[in-house]
């Protein structure tokens, strides 16, 4: 039994297809099939039920896959230990970023990070918080940037910054004349929200402390992007809340529709998160330092109240 064979097993279990698994592992399909057959012969069991389409794991195969994940993860950590000991900051690093953070934060730090740490190959994906947690637990991500706290026993969080919420209120809205707004002013029945699955949506709902109790008889508007929420608001279809960094690039006319909250301003906590057993800490430290450095010049708010991103 070899680590390579176990990696082949994991690839087939993930893709449920020998050809796709071989492509993923950069080997020919006959090579992969031969190694899997050797492993099954050695163990005298069948790991995969090849009669099913797509291929399925046998009962014992599922147990083997779970153990193979642990073995492969631990074997990969040997190189991490060596790199950490040498102080080497380089190699592939897989990171996920939630959709409401990625468009604003990534342009702020990526160029600086690449320049400072040219030997790190960042693999960046835009993912929801739920997808991020799953991939961190499965070993498919080294770290992520997400709204916290997440209250997950196996995931560590290091705060990067606190980002206030800002009201975006069109000129025909009931709150248009209020220079600053209070949480008590908010009503989900005249507010545009992101679609279900976005943690920023859950934060807004938690802030309002109520769920929708009545539906507009003509329409119910939700969107997958903050940019669309702004456009809908401009059409007079309701107010919305924006993360502070999303307000920095608005033009003068749109900026006039921004209304900050009275202190303490509701805000979200944004952190770099990773598995409690993660060993690529030298890269996590580097990311944390670079992002914290650039963000200090953009967000100067001090008196904030952190709103939970978890659905309630």
Coordinates of C-alpha atoms in Angstrom, one line a residue:
X1 CA 0.0 0.0 0.0
X2 CA 1.4 3.4 -1.0
X3 CA 0.4 7.1 -0.5
X4 CA 0.1 7.4 -4.2
X5 CA -2.5 4.5 -4.3
X6 CA -4.5 6.2 -1.6
X7 CA -4.4 9.5 -3.5
X8 CA -5.8 7.6 -6.5
X9 CA -8.6 6.2 -4.3
X10 CA -9.5 9.6 -3.1
X11 CA -9.6 11.0 -6.6
X12 CA -11.9 8.3 -7.8
X13 CA -14.2 8.7 -4.7
X14 CA -14.4 12.4 -5.5
X15 CA -15.0 12.2 -9.2
X16 CA -16.8 8.8 -9.4
X17 CA -15.0 8.2 -12.7
X18 CA -11.7 6.6 -13.4
X19 CA -10.9 8.8 -16.4
X20 CA -11.6 12.1 -14.6
X21 CA -9.7 10.8 -11.6
X22 CA -6.7 10.0 -13.8
X23 CA -6.7 13.5 -15.3
X24 CA -6.9 15.0 -11.8
X25 CA -3.8 12.9 -10.8
X26 CA -1.9 13.6 -14.1
X27 CA -1.6 9.9 -14.9
X28 CA -3.1 7.7 -17.6
X29 CA -6.3 5.9 -16.9
X30 CA -4.7 2.4 -17.3
X31 CA -2.0 3.4 -14.8
X32 CA -4.5 4.5 -12.2
X33 CA -6.7 1.4 -12.8
X34 CA -3.7 -0.9 -12.4
X35 CA -2.7 0.7 -9.1
X36 CA -6.3 0.5 -7.7
X37 CA -6.5 -3.2 -8.7
X38 CA -3.2 -3.9 -7.0
X39 CA -4.4 -2.2 -3.8
X40 CA -7.7 -4.2 -3.9
X41 CA -5.8 -7.4 -4.5
X42 CA -3.5 -6.7 -1.6
X43 CA -6.4 -6.0 0.8
X44 CA -8.6 -8.8 -0.7
X45 CA -11.6 -6.5 -0.9
X46 CA -13.4 -4.3 -3.5
X47 CA -13.2 -0.5 -2.8
X48 CA -15.4 0.5 -5.7
X49 CA -18.5 -1.0 -7.2
X50 CA -17.7 -0.7 -10.9
X51 CA -21.1 -2.1 -12.0
X52 CA -22.7 1.2 -10.9
X53 CA -22.8 4.3 -13.1
X54 CA -21.4 6.5 -11.8
X55 CA -19.0 4.4 -9.8
X56 CA -19.9 3.9 -6.1
X57 CA -17.9 3.1 -3.0
X58 CA -18.6 -0.3 -1.4
X59 CA -19.4 -0.3 2.3
X60 CA -15.8 -1.1 3.2
X61 CA -14.6 1.3 0.6
X62 CA -16.3 4.2 2.4
X63 CA -14.4 3.3 5.6
X64 CA -11.1 3.1 3.6
X65 CA -11.7 6.5 2.0
X66 CA -12.2 8.1 5.4
X67 CA -8.9 6.6 6.7
X68 CA -7.1 7.4 3.4
X69 CA -8.0 11.1 3.8
X70 CA -6.4 11.1 7.3
X71 CA -3.2 9.3 6.0
X72 CA -2.8 11.6 2.9
X73 CA -3.4 14.7 4.9
X74 CA -0.8 13.7 7.5
X75 CA 1.7 12.8 4.8
X76 CA 1.3 16.2 3.2
X77 CA 2.0 17.8 6.5
X78 CA 5.6 16.5 6.6
X79 CA 6.6 19.0 3.9
X80 CA 4.7 21.7 5.8
X81 CA 6.7 20.9 9.0
X82 CA 9.9 21.2 7.0
X83 CA 8.9 24.5 5.4
X84 CA 7.9 25.9 8.8
X85 CA 11.2 24.9 10.3
X86 CA 13.2 26.5 7.5
X87 CA 11.0 29.7 7.6
X88 CA 10.2 29.1 3.9
X89 CA 7.1 31.0 2.7
X90 CA 6.2 29.4 -0.6
X91 CA 4.3 26.7 -2.4
X92 CA 0.7 26.2 -3.3
X93 CA -1.9 27.7 -0.9
X94 CA -5.6 27.2 -1.5
X95 CA -7.9 29.9 -0.1
X96 CA -11.6 30.6 -0.4
X97 CA -13.2 34.0 0.0
X98 CA -16.9 34.7 0.5
X99 CA -18.7 36.7 -2.4
X100 CA -19.4 39.8 -0.3
X101 CA -15.8 40.2 0.6
X102 CA -13.9 39.1 -2.5
X103 CA -14.7 42.0 -4.9
X104 CA -13.6 44.7 -2.4
X105 CA -10.8 43.1 -0.4
X106 CA -8.9 41.1 -3.0
X107 CA -7.9 44.1 -5.1
X108 CA -6.6 45.8 -2.0
X109 CA -4.1 43.2 -0.9
X110 CA -3.4 40.7 -3.8
X111 CA -0.8 42.8 -5.6
X112 CA 1.1 43.6 -2.4
X113 CA 1.1 40.0 -1.3
X114 CA 2.3 38.6 -4.6
X115 CA 5.1 41.2 -4.7
X116 CA 6.2 40.5 -1.1
X117 CA 5.8 36.7 -1.3
X118 CA 6.5 35.7 -4.9
X119 CA 7.1 32.0 -4.1
X120 CA 3.5 31.5 -2.8
X121 CA 1.1 30.2 -5.5
X122 CA -2.3 31.3 -4.3
X123 CA -5.3 29.3 -5.6
X124 CA -8.3 31.6 -4.9
X125 CA -11.9 30.6 -5.1
X126 CA -15.1 32.5 -4.4
X127 CA -17.3 30.3 -2.2
X128 CA -20.1 30.6 0.3
X129 CA -19.4 30.2 4.0
X130 CA -21.1 26.7 3.9
X131 CA -18.9 25.6 1.0
X132 CA -15.8 27.0 2.7
X133 CA -16.4 25.0 5.9
X134 CA -17.0 21.8 3.9
X135 CA -13.8 22.3 1.9
X136 CA -11.7 23.1 4.9
X137 CA -12.9 20.0 6.7
X138 CA -12.3 17.9 3.6
X139 CA -8.8 19.3 3.2
X140 CA -9.5 21.0 -0.1
X141 CA -8.8 24.5 1.3
X142 CA -5.8 25.7 3.4
X143 CA -7.7 28.8 4.7
X144 CA -10.5 31.2 3.9
X145 CA -11.6 34.7 4.5
X146 CA -15.2 34.9 5.9
X147 CA -17.5 36.7 8.3
X148 CA -17.1 35.4 11.8
X149 CA -17.6 34.1 14.5
X150 CA -18.7 30.8 13.1
X151 CA -18.7 28.8 16.3
X152 CA -17.1 25.7 14.7
X153 CA -15.0 23.5 17.0
X154 CA -12.5 22.4 14.4
X155 CA -11.9 25.8 12.8
X156 CA -9.7 28.6 14.1
X157 CA -10.4 32.3 13.4
X158 CA -8.0 35.3 13.3
X159 CA -9.7 38.6 13.0
X160 CA -8.6 40.8 10.1
X161 CA -11.0 43.8 10.5
X162 CA -14.4 45.0 11.6
X163 CA -16.5 46.3 8.7
X164 CA -19.5 48.6 9.5
X165 CA -22.9 48.3 7.8
X166 CA -24.0 51.4 5.9
X167 CA -27.6 52.2 4.8
X168 CA -28.2 52.9 1.1
X169 CA -31.4 54.8 1.0
X170 CA -33.1 56.1 -2.2
X171 CA -34.7 59.5 -2.3
X172 CA -38.3 58.3 -2.1
X173 CA -37.7 56.1 1.0
X174 CA -39.2 56.9 4.4
X175 CA -35.8 57.3 5.9
X176 CA -34.3 59.6 3.3
X177 CA -34.3 62.7 5.6
X178 CA -32.5 61.0 8.5
X179 CA -28.8 62.0 8.4
X180 CA -27.9 59.0 10.6
X181 CA -30.1 56.0 11.2
X182 CA -30.7 53.6 14.1
X183 CA -31.2 49.9 14.1
X184 CA -34.7 50.5 15.3
X185 CA -35.5 52.3 12.0
X186 CA -34.9 49.2 9.9
X187 CA -37.8 47.1 8.6
X188 CA -37.2 44.0 6.5
X189 CA -40.4 44.6 4.6
X190 CA -38.9 47.6 2.7
X191 CA -35.4 46.3 2.5
X192 CA -33.6 44.5 -0.4
X193 CA -31.7 41.4 0.6
X194 CA -29.1 39.1 -0.8
X195 CA -30.3 35.6 -1.8
X196 CA -30.4 32.8 0.8
X197 CA -27.0 31.3 1.4
X198 CA -25.1 34.6 1.8
X199 CA -23.9 35.2 5.4
X200 CA -24.3 39.0 4.9
X201 CA -28.0 38.4 4.4
X202 CA -28.1 36.5 7.7
X203 CA -26.3 39.3 9.4
X204 CA -28.8 41.9 8.1
X205 CA -31.7 39.7 9.3
X206 CA -30.1 39.2 12.7
X207 CA -29.5 43.0 12.9
X208 CA -33.2 43.6 12.3
X209 CA -34.0 40.9 14.8
X210 CA -37.1 39.8 12.8
X211 CA -37.9 37.8 9.8
X212 CA -40.3 38.9 7.1
X213 CA -43.8 38.7 8.5
X214 CA -45.6 40.0 5.5
X215 CA -44.8 39.8 1.8
X216 CA -45.2 42.7 -0.7
X217 CA -48.2 41.8 -2.8
X218 CA -46.5 43.0 -6.0
X219 CA -43.0 41.6 -5.6
X220 CA -40.3 40.2 -3.3
X221 CA -36.8 41.2 -4.4
X222 CA -33.7 39.3 -3.5
X223 CA -30.4 39.3 -5.4
X224 CA -27.2 37.3 -5.7
X225 CA -25.0 40.4 -5.7
X226 CA -24.6 43.7 -3.8
X227 CA -24.2 45.6 -7.1
X228 CA -27.7 44.5 -8.2
X229 CA -29.1 45.5 -4.8
X230 CA -27.8 49.0 -5.4
X231 CA -29.3 49.2 -8.9
X232 CA -32.7 48.0 -7.6
X233 CA -32.5 50.5 -4.8
X234 CA -31.8 53.3 -7.3
X235 CA -35.0 52.3 -9.0
X236 CA -36.9 53.1 -5.8
X237 CA -37.6 49.5 -4.9
X238 CA -36.4 49.7 -1.4
X239 CA -33.3 50.5 0.8
X240 CA -30.5 48.1 1.4
X241 CA -27.5 47.7 3.6
X242 CA -23.9 47.7 2.3
X243 CA -20.6 46.6 3.8
X244 CA -18.5 49.7 4.3
X245 CA -15.8 48.7 1.7
X246 CA -18.5 48.5 -1.0
X247 CA -19.2 52.2 -0.5
X248 CA -15.7 53.5 -1.3
X249 CA -16.0 53.4 -5.1
X250 CA -19.5 54.9 -5.4
X251 CA -19.9 58.0 -7.5
X252 CA -20.9 61.3 -5.9
X253 CA -24.6 60.9 -6.6
X254 CA -24.7 57.4 -5.2
X255 CA -22.6 58.4 -2.2
X256 CA -25.3 61.0 -1.3
X257 CA -27.7 58.1 -0.6
X258 CA -25.4 56.6 2.1
X259 CA -26.6 56.9 5.7
X260 CA -24.3 55.8 8.5
X261 CA -25.6 54.4 11.8
X262 CA -25.5 56.1 15.1
X263 CA -22.8 54.6 17.4
X264 CA -22.3 51.8 18.1
X265 CA -22.4 51.1 14.4
X266 CA -23.5 47.5 13.5
X267 CA -20.6 45.7 11.8
X268 CA -19.4 42.4 10.6
X269 CA -16.2 40.7 11.8
X270 CA -14.1 39.4 8.9
X271 CA -11.4 36.8 9.7
X272 CA -9.0 34.4 8.1
X273 CA -10.1 31.0 9.1
X274 CA -8.4 27.6 8.9
X275 CA -8.5 24.1 10.3
X276 CA -7.2 23.7 13.9
X277 CA -4.6 21.2 12.6
X278 CA -3.4 23.5 9.7
X279 CA 0.4 23.6 9.5
X280 CA 1.0 26.2 6.8
X281 CA 1.0 28.9 9.5
X282 CA 3.8 30.9 7.9
X283 CA 1.6 31.7 4.9
X284 CA -1.4 32.4 7.1
X285 CA 0.7 34.8 9.2
X286 CA 1.9 36.5 6.0
X287 CA -1.7 36.9 4.7
X288 CA -2.9 38.2 8.0
X289 CA -0.1 40.8 8.2
X290 CA -0.5 42.0 4.6
X291 CA -4.3 42.3 4.8
X292 CA -4.3 43.9 8.2
X293 CA -1.8 46.4 7.0
X294 CA -3.7 47.6 3.9
X295 CA -7.1 47.6 5.7
X296 CA -6.0 49.9 8.5
X297 CA -5.9 52.8 6.0
X298 CA -9.4 52.1 4.7
X299 CA -11.5 51.5 7.8
X300 CA -11.1 53.8 10.8
X301 CA -14.3 53.0 12.7
X302 CA -13.8 52.2 16.3
X303 CA -17.2 52.1 18.1
X304 CA -18.9 49.1 16.5
X305 CA -21.2 46.2 17.5
X306 CA -20.5 42.9 15.8
X307 CA -23.5 41.2 14.2
X308 CA -23.5 37.4 14.0
X309 CA -23.3 36.0 10.4
X310 CA -25.0 32.7 11.5
X311 CA -28.7 32.1 10.6
X312 CA -31.0 32.2 13.5

